[in-house]
PDB file of C-alpha atoms in Angstrom:
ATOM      1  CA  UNK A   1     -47.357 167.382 174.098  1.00  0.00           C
ATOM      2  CA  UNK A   2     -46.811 165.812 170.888  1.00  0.00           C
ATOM      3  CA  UNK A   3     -49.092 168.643 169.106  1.00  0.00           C
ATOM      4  CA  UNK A   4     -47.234 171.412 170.504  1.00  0.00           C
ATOM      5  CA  UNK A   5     -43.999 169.557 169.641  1.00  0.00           C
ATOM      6  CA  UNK A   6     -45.698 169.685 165.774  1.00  0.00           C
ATOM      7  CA  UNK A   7     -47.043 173.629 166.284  1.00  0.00           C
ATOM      8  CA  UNK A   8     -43.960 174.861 166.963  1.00  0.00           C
ATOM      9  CA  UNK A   9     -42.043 172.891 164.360  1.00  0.00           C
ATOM     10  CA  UNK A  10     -45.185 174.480 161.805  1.00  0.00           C
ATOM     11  CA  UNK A  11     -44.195 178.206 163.217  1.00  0.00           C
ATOM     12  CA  UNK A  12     -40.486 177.486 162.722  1.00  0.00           C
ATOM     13  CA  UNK A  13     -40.738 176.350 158.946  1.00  0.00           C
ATOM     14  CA  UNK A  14     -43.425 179.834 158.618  1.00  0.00           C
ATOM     15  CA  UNK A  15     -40.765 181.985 159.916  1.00  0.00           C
ATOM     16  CA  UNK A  16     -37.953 180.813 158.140  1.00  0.00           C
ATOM     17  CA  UNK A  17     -40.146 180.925 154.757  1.00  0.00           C
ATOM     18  CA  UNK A  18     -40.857 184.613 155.600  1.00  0.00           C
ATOM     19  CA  UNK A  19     -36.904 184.955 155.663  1.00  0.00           C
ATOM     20  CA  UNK A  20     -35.794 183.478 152.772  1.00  0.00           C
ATOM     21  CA  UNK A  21     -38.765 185.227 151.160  1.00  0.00           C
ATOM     22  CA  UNK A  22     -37.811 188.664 152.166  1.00  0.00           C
ATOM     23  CA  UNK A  23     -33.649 188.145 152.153  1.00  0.00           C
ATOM     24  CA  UNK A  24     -32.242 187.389 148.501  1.00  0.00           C
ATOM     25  CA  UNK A  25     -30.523 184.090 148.665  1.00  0.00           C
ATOM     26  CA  UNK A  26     -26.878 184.077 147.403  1.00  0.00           C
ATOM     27  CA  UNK A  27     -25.582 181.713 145.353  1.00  0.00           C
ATOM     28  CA  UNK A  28     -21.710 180.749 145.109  1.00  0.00           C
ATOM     29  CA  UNK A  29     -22.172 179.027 141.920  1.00  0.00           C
ATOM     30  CA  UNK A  30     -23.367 182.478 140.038  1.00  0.00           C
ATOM     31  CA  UNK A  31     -21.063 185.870 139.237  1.00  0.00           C
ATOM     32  CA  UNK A  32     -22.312 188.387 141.285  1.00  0.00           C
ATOM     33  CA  UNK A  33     -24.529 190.690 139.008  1.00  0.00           C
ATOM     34  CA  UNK A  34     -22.242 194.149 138.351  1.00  0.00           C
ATOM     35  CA  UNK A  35     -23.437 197.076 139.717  1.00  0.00           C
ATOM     36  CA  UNK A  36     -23.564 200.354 137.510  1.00  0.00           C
ATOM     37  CA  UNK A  37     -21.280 203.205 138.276  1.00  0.00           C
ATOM     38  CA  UNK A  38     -21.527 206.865 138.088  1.00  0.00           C
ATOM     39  CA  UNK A  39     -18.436 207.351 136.173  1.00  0.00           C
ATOM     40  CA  UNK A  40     -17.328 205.468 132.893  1.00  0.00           C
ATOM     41  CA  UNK A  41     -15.565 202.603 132.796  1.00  0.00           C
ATOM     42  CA  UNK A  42     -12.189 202.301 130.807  1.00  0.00           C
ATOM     43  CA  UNK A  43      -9.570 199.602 130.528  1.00  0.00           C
ATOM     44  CA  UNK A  44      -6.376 200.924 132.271  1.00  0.00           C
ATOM     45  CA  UNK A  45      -4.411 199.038 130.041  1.00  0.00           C
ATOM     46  CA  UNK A  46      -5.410 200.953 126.612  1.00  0.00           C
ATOM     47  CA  UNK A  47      -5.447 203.755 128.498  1.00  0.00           C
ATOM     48  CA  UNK A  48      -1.804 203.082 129.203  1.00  0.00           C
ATOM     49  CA  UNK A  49      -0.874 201.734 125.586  1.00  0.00           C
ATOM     50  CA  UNK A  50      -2.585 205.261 124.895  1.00  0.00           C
ATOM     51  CA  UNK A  51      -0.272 207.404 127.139  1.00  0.00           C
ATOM     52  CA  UNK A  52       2.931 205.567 126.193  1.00  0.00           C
ATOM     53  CA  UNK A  53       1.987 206.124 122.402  1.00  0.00           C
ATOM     54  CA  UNK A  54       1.469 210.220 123.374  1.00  0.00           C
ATOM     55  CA  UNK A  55       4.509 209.965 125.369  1.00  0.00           C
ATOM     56  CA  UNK A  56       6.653 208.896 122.480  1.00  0.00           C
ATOM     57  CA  UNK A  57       5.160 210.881 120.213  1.00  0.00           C
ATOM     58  CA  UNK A  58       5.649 213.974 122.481  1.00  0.00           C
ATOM     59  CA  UNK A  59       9.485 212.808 122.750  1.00  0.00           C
ATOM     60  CA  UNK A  60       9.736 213.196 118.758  1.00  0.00           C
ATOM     61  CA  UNK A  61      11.142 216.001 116.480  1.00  0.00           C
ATOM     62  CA  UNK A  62       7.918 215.732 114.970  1.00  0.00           C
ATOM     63  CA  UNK A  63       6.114 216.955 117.797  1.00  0.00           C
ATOM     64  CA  UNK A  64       8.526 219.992 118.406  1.00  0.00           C
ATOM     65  CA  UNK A  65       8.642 221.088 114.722  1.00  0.00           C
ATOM     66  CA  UNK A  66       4.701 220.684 114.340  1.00  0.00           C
ATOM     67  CA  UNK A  67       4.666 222.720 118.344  1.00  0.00           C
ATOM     68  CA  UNK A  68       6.988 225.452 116.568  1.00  0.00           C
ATOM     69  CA  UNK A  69       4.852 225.609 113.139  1.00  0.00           C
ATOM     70  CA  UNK A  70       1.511 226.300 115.188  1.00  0.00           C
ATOM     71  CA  UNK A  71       2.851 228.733 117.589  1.00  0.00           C
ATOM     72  CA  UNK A  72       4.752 230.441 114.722  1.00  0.00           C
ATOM     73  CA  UNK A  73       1.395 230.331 112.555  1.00  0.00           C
ATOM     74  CA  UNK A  74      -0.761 231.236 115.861  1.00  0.00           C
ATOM     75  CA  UNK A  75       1.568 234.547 116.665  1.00  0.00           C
ATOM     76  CA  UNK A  76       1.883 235.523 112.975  1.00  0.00           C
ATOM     77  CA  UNK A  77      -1.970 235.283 112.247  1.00  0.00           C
ATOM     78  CA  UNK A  78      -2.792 237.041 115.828  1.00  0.00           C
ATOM     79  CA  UNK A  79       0.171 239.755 114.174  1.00  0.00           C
ATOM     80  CA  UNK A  80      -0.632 240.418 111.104  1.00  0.00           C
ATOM     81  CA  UNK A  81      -3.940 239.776 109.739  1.00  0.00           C
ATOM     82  CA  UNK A  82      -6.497 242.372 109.814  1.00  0.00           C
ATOM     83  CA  UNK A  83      -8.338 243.685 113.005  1.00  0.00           C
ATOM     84  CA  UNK A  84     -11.675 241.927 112.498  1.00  0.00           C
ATOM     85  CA  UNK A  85      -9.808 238.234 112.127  1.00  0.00           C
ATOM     86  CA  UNK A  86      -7.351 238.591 114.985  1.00  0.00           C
ATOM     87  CA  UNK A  87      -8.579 235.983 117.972  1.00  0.00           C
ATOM     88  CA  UNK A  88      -5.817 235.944 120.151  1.00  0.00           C
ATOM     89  CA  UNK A  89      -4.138 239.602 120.215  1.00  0.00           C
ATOM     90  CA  UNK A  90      -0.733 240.643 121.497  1.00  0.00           C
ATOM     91  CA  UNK A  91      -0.391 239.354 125.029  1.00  0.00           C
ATOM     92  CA  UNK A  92      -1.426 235.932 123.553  1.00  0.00           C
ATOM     93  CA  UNK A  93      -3.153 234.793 126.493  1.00  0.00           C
ATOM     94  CA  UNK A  94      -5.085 232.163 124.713  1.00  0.00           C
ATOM     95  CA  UNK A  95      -2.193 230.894 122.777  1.00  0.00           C
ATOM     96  CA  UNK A  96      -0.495 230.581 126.735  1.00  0.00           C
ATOM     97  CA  UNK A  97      -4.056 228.748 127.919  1.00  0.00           C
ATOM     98  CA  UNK A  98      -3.290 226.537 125.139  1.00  0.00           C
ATOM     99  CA  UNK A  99       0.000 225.651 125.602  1.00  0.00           C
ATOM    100  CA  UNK A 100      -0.382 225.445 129.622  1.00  0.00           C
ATOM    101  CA  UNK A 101      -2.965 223.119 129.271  1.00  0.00           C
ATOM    102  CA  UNK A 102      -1.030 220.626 126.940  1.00  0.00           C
ATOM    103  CA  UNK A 103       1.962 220.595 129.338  1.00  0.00           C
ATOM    104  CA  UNK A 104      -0.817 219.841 132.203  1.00  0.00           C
ATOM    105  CA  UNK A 105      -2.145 216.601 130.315  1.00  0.00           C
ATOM    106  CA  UNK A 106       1.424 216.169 128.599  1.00  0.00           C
ATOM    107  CA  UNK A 107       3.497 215.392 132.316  1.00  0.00           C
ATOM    108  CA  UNK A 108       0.821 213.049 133.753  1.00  0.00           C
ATOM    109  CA  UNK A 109       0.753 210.983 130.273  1.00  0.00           C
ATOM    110  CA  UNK A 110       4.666 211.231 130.530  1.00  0.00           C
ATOM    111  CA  UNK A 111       4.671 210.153 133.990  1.00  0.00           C
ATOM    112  CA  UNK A 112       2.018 207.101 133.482  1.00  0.00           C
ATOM    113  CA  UNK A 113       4.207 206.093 130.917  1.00  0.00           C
ATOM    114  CA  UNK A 114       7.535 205.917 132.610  1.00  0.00           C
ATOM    115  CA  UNK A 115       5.588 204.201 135.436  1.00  0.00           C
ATOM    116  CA  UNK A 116       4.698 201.755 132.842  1.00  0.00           C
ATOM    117  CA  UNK A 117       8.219 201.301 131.674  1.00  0.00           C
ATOM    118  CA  UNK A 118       9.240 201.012 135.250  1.00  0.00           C
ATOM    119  CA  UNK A 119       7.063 198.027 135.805  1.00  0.00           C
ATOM    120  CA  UNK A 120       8.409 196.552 133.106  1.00  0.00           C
ATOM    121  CA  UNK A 121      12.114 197.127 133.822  1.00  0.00           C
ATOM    122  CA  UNK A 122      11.460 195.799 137.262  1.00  0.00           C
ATOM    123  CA  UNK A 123       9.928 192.793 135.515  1.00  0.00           C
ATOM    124  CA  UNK A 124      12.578 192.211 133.199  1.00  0.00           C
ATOM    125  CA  UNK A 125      15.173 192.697 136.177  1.00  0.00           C
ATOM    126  CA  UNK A 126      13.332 189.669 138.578  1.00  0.00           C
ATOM    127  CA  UNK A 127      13.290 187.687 135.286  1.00  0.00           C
ATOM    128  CA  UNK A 128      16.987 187.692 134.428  1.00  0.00           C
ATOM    129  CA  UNK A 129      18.058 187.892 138.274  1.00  0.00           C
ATOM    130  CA  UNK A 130      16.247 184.566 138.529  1.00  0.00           C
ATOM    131  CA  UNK A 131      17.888 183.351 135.468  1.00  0.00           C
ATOM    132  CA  UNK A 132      21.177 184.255 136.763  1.00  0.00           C
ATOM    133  CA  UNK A 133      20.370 181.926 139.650  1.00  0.00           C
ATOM    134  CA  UNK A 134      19.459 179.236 138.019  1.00  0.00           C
ATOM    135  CA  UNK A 135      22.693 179.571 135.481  1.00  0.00           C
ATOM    136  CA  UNK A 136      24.664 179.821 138.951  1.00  0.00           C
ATOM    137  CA  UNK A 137      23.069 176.404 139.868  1.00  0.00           C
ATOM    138  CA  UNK A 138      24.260 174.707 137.665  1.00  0.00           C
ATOM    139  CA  UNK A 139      27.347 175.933 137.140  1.00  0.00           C
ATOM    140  CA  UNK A 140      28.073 174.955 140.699  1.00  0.00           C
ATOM    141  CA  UNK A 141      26.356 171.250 139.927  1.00  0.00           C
ATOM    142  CA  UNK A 142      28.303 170.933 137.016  1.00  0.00           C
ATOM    143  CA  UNK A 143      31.914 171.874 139.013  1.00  0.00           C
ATOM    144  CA  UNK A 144      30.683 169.224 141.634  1.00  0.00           C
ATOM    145  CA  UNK A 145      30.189 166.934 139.557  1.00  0.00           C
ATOM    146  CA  UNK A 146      34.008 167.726 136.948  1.00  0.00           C
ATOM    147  CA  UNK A 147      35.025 167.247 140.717  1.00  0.00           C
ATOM    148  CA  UNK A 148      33.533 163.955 141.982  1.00  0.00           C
ATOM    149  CA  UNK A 149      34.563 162.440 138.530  1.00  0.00           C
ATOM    150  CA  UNK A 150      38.341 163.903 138.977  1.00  0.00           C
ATOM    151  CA  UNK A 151      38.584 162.341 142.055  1.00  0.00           C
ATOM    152  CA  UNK A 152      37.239 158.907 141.038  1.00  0.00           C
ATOM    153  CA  UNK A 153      39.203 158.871 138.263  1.00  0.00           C
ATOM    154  CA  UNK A 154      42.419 159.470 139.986  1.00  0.00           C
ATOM    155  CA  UNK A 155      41.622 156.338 141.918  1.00  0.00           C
ATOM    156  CA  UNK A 156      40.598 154.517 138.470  1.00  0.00           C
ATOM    157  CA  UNK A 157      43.582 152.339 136.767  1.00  0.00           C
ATOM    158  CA  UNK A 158      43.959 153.433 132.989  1.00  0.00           C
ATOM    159  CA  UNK A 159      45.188 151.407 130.204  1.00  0.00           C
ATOM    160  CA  UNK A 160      48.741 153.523 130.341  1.00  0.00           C
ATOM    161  CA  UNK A 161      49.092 153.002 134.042  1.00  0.00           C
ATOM    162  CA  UNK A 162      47.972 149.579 133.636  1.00  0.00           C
ATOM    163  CA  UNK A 163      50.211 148.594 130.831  1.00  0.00           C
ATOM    164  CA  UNK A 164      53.302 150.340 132.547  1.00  0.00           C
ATOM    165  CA  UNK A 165      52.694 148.522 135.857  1.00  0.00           C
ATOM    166  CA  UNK A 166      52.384 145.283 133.724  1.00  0.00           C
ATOM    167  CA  UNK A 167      56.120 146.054 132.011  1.00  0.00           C
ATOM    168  CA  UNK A 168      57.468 147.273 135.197  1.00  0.00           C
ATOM    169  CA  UNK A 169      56.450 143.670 136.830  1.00  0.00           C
ATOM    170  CA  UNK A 170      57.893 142.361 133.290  1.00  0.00           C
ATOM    171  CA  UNK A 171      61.072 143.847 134.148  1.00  0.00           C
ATOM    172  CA  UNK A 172      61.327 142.252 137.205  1.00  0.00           C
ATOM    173  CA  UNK A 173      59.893 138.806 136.725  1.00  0.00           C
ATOM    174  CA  UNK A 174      62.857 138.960 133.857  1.00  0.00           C
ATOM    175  CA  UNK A 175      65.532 140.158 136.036  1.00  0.00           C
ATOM    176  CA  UNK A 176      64.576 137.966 138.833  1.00  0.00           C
ATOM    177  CA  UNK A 177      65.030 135.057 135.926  1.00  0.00           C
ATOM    178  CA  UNK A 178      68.351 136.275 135.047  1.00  0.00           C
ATOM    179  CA  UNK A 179      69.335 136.415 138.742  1.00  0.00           C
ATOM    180  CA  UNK A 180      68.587 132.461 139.197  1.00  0.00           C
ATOM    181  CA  UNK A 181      70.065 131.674 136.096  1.00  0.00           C
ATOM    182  CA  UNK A 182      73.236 133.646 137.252  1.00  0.00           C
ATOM    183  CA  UNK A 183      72.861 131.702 140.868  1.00  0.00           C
ATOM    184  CA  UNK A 184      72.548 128.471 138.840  1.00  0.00           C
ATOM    185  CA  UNK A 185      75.206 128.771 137.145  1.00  0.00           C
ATOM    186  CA  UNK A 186      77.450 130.336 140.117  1.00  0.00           C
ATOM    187  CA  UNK A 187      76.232 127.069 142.492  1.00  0.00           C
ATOM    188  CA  UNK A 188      76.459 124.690 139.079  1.00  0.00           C
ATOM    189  CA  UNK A 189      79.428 125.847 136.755  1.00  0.00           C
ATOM    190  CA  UNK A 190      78.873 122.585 134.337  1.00  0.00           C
ATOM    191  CA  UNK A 191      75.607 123.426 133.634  1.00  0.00           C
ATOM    192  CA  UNK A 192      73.697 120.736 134.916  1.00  0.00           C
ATOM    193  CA  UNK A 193      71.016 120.841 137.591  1.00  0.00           C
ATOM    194  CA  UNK A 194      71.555 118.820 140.443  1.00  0.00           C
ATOM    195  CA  UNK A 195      67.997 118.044 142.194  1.00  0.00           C
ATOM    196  CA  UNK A 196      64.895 120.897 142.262  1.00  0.00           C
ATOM    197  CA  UNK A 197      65.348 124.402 142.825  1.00  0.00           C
ATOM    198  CA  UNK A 198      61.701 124.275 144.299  1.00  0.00           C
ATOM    199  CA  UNK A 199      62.250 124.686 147.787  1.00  0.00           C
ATOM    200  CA  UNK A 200      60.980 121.783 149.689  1.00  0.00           C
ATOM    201  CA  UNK A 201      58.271 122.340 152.693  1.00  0.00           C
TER     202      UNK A 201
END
């Protein structure tokens, strides 16, 4: 029993040999190896500096003056020159070729590029929409807070309010003198005092 127990332990550890012989083993701790492509690789973002660069340059007087120069050149060569030098005669179909297929690569580069600046509007716009958020945070913290200390300091005694509470008690500590001297003087017209004015208890 116990050598069957080992013979079939021995055929498992053959078969999964066989297996991890035949099956590649993949590791987690290695980049996967790239695999070639048919068609060329480029990095869309030069490609896109690219376009935007063609885009503006497209946008320019420069372009439309050298455009006008080359078509003017083009029809006037294709015009007058002699017979045996003309490449392009009157119904200027190449010169039309041409100029087609620059405004077929000339609106997808315009397009990539707005697309481009599009992204980056949109960026720009979630960046200062968060900003404004924030700056509405705390401008709401900071009127809480002008408001918390307004209302502790109208229950805080200043130095004014202090000092005229002190003279208004002043006042009346004085007047409340005067008045006993007056009674004094209205119970005792000689002017002397006859026992305490402290009441007894």
């Amino acid at each position: 029993m116990a050598e069957r127990a080992q013979e079939r332990d021995r055929e498992r550890d053959r078969e999964r040999g066989e297996r991890e012989r035949t099956l590649p083993r993949i590791r987690l701790d290695l980049p996967r190896e790239r695999r070639t492509r048919l068609l060329p690789e480029y990095d869309p973002e030069a490609f896109g500096r690219l376009s935007e660069r063609i885009a503006r340059f497209l946008g320019t007087g420069r372009f439309l003056v050298w455009m006008t120069l080359t078509v003017v050149v083009w029809i006037g060569w294709n015009v007058f020159a002699p017979a045996p030098l003309k490449f392009d005669e009157y119904p200027f179909i190449f010169l039309t070729l041409a100029l087609s297929l620059q405004a077929s690569y000339a609106a997808p580069l315009i397009l990539l590029a707005q697309n481009r600046q599009d992204d980056r509007d949109r960026v720009n716009l979630e960046q200062d929409r968060k900003q404004n958020e924030r700056s509405i945070a705390d401008t709401e913290y900071l009127t809480r807070e002008i408001a918390a200390l307004r209302m502790g300091l109208g229950e805080v005694a200043t130095r004014d309010w202090m000092r005229s509470e002190l003279q208004d008690l002043l006042k009346d500590l004085e007047q409340r003198d005067g008045d006993r001297r007056d009674d004094r003087r209205d119970l005792f017209p000689d002017g002397g005092t006859h026992g305490s004015d402290v009441p007894d208890r």
